[in-house]
Short mmCIF file of C-alpha atoms in Angstrom, two decimals:
data_model
loop_
_atom_site.label_atom_id
_atom_site.label_comp_id
_atom_site.label_asym_id
_atom_site.label_seq_id
_atom_site.Cartn_x
_atom_site.Cartn_y
_atom_site.Cartn_z
CA UNK Z 1 89.15 134.21 123.04
CA UNK Z 2 91.17 131.89 125.23
CA UNK Z 3 93.00 128.94 123.74
CA UNK Z 4 93.73 125.77 125.66
CA UNK Z 5 96.64 123.82 124.26
CA UNK Z 6 97.25 120.24 125.32
CA UNK Z 7 100.96 119.75 124.80
CA UNK Z 8 103.90 117.56 125.74
CA UNK Z 9 106.14 114.74 124.54
CA UNK Z 10 105.03 111.68 122.62
CA UNK Z 11 102.81 109.17 124.41
CA UNK Z 12 102.02 111.49 127.31
CA UNK Z 13 98.24 111.32 126.95
CA UNK Z 14 97.65 114.51 124.95
CA UNK Z 15 95.03 113.27 122.52
CA UNK Z 16 93.14 111.27 125.14
CA UNK Z 17 93.03 114.30 127.42
CA UNK Z 18 92.03 116.60 124.58
CA UNK Z 19 89.13 114.32 123.57
CA UNK Z 20 87.93 114.11 127.18
CA UNK Z 21 88.05 117.90 127.63
CA UNK Z 22 86.22 118.34 124.34
CA UNK Z 23 83.45 115.98 125.45
CA UNK Z 24 83.23 117.52 128.92
CA UNK Z 25 82.87 121.11 127.68
CA UNK Z 26 80.98 120.07 124.52
CA UNK Z 27 83.38 121.92 122.25
CA UNK Z 28 85.30 120.76 119.22
CA UNK Z 29 89.07 120.66 119.14
CA UNK Z 30 91.84 121.08 116.60
CA UNK Z 31 93.54 117.78 115.94
CA UNK Z 32 97.29 117.49 115.54
CA UNK Z 33 97.89 118.13 111.83
CA UNK Z 34 101.26 116.30 111.84
CA UNK Z 35 99.49 112.99 112.46
CA UNK Z 36 97.33 113.40 109.33
CA UNK Z 37 100.23 114.63 107.21
CA UNK Z 38 102.68 111.93 108.25
CA UNK Z 39 100.08 109.17 107.90
CA UNK Z 40 99.56 110.14 104.27
CA UNK Z 41 103.27 110.61 103.48
CA UNK Z 42 104.71 107.74 101.48
CA UNK Z 43 108.32 108.46 102.43
CA UNK Z 44 110.33 109.43 105.49
CA UNK Z 45 109.68 113.05 106.40
CA UNK Z 46 112.36 115.72 106.13
CA UNK Z 47 112.81 119.03 107.91
CA UNK Z 48 111.13 120.89 105.03
CA UNK Z 49 107.97 118.87 105.73
CA UNK Z 50 107.76 120.53 109.15
CA UNK Z 51 107.07 123.90 107.51
CA UNK Z 52 104.12 122.42 105.64
CA UNK Z 53 102.88 120.77 108.82
CA UNK Z 54 103.25 124.04 110.75
CA UNK Z 55 101.42 126.08 108.13
CA UNK Z 56 98.46 123.69 108.06
CA UNK Z 57 98.43 123.33 111.85
CA UNK Z 58 98.21 127.10 112.17
CA UNK Z 59 95.34 127.32 109.66
CA UNK Z 60 93.36 124.57 111.33
CA UNK Z 61 93.75 125.90 114.86
CA UNK Z 62 92.46 129.41 114.14
CA UNK Z 63 88.82 128.30 114.48
CA UNK Z 64 89.18 126.34 117.71
CA UNK Z 65 89.71 127.19 121.37
CA UNK Z 66 91.00 123.69 122.26
CA UNK Z 67 94.13 122.40 120.53
CA UNK Z 68 95.77 118.97 120.53
CA UNK Z 69 99.31 120.42 120.21
CA UNK Z 70 100.52 123.59 118.47
CA UNK Z 71 103.55 125.13 116.76
CA UNK Z 72 105.69 124.81 119.88
CA UNK Z 73 105.65 121.04 119.36
CA UNK Z 74 106.93 121.49 115.81
CA UNK Z 75 109.64 123.89 116.98
CA UNK Z 76 110.82 121.56 119.74
CA UNK Z 77 110.86 118.57 117.43
CA UNK Z 78 112.70 120.49 114.69
CA UNK Z 79 115.31 121.71 117.16
CA UNK Z 80 115.65 118.25 118.69
CA UNK Z 81 115.86 116.29 115.47
CA UNK Z 82 117.56 118.78 113.12
CA UNK Z 83 119.30 121.26 115.43
CA UNK Z 84 117.30 124.29 114.22
CA UNK Z 85 113.86 125.54 113.28
CA UNK Z 86 112.54 127.47 110.29
CA UNK Z 87 112.25 131.22 110.96
CA UNK Z 88 108.63 131.32 109.77
CA UNK Z 89 107.64 128.90 112.54
CA UNK Z 90 109.57 130.96 115.10
CA UNK Z 91 107.85 134.16 113.91
CA UNK Z 92 104.40 132.59 114.23
CA UNK Z 93 105.16 131.41 117.75
CA UNK Z 94 106.22 134.95 118.67
CA UNK Z 95 102.94 136.32 117.29
CA UNK Z 96 101.02 133.83 119.43
CA UNK Z 97 102.53 135.38 122.57
CA UNK Z 98 99.85 138.08 122.25
CA UNK Z 99 97.06 135.50 122.51
CA UNK Z 100 95.41 134.26 125.71
CA UNK Z 101 96.94 130.77 125.70
CA UNK Z 102 96.79 128.29 128.54
CA UNK Z 103 98.87 125.12 128.27
CA UNK Z 104 98.14 121.76 129.78
CA UNK Z 105 101.63 120.30 129.70
CA UNK Z 106 101.41 116.52 129.89
CA UNK Z 107 104.19 114.86 131.82
CA UNK Z 108 105.33 111.57 130.27
CA UNK Z 109 104.59 109.54 133.39
CA UNK Z 110 102.33 107.18 131.44
CA UNK Z 111 103.55 103.94 129.95
CA UNK Z 112 104.98 104.36 126.44
CA UNK Z 113 102.52 103.18 123.80
CA UNK Z 114 104.07 102.24 120.45
CA UNK Z 115 102.68 103.97 117.39
CA UNK Z 116 104.08 104.01 113.83
CA UNK Z 117 104.42 107.81 114.01
CA UNK Z 118 106.24 107.94 117.34
CA UNK Z 119 110.01 108.14 117.28
CA UNK Z 120 111.33 108.68 120.76
CA UNK Z 121 110.48 106.27 123.59
CA UNK Z 122 113.69 106.61 125.57
CA UNK Z 123 114.10 110.21 126.71
CA UNK Z 124 110.62 111.67 126.96
CA UNK Z 125 111.47 113.36 130.27
CA UNK Z 126 114.29 115.32 128.62
CA UNK Z 127 111.87 116.44 125.92
CA UNK Z 128 109.28 117.33 128.59
CA UNK Z 129 111.86 119.68 130.11
CA UNK Z 130 112.29 121.35 126.70
CA UNK Z 131 108.52 121.95 126.54
CA UNK Z 132 108.47 123.41 130.03
CA UNK Z 133 111.40 125.70 129.27
CA UNK Z 134 109.92 126.86 125.96
CA UNK Z 135 106.43 127.56 127.30
CA UNK Z 136 107.89 129.36 130.33
CA UNK Z 137 110.27 131.46 128.23
CA UNK Z 138 107.36 132.60 126.05
CA UNK Z 139 105.49 133.73 129.17
CA UNK Z 140 102.48 131.46 128.66
CA UNK Z 141 100.47 130.24 131.62
CA UNK Z 142 100.59 126.46 132.04
CA UNK Z 143 99.66 123.58 134.29
CA UNK Z 144 101.61 120.32 134.47
CA UNK Z 145 99.29 117.35 134.00
CA UNK Z 146 100.64 114.33 135.86
CA UNK Z 147 99.82 111.33 137.98
CA UNK Z 148 96.35 110.10 138.79
CA UNK Z 149 93.21 112.15 138.12
CA UNK Z 150 94.79 113.87 135.12
CA UNK Z 151 91.43 114.66 133.55
CA UNK Z 152 89.73 115.86 136.73
CA UNK Z 153 92.68 118.05 137.70
CA UNK Z 154 92.81 119.54 134.19
CA UNK Z 155 89.09 120.34 134.24
CA UNK Z 156 89.48 122.02 137.63
CA UNK Z 157 92.36 124.18 136.34
CA UNK Z 158 90.54 125.12 133.15
CA UNK Z 159 87.35 125.97 135.05
CA UNK Z 160 89.25 128.33 137.38
CA UNK Z 161 91.13 130.10 134.59
CA UNK Z 162 89.04 130.25 131.47
CA UNK Z 163 85.59 130.92 130.12
CA UNK Z 164 85.28 128.90 126.92
CA UNK Z 165 82.03 130.32 125.59
#
């Protein structure tokens, strides 16, 4: 089974794109678990919370072929914010290299939209470069989603590469 992962920095249109793809292909998608977890957390999150988020993200994405983010996001954020990442997360990402994964990497060329869970409005392009480097180094196929016609261009790429059913 192919997996399509919509990924990228904060406020780059991931969830909107994921919902649109889901509606277009009439398939469900795996929501970003971090959003649920952090919304319910009554304190500031710590690095150890990322392991819990990663574990639950991995469980929830096993049933779906369309994902609104994945463990790479957690790794990048952990590295960026804390300077390292838990080995369990790194091991799971390595295991995923064997899967047929196609990334829609959203460029942060959209206007920043504030959200209580977003932390980093100022250097999204630097973080985008981290995503691109990580996905490339893992050998995953990807397409950079940018500019106008983001949805239409994404559908065209998916349709050429993947059979979802």
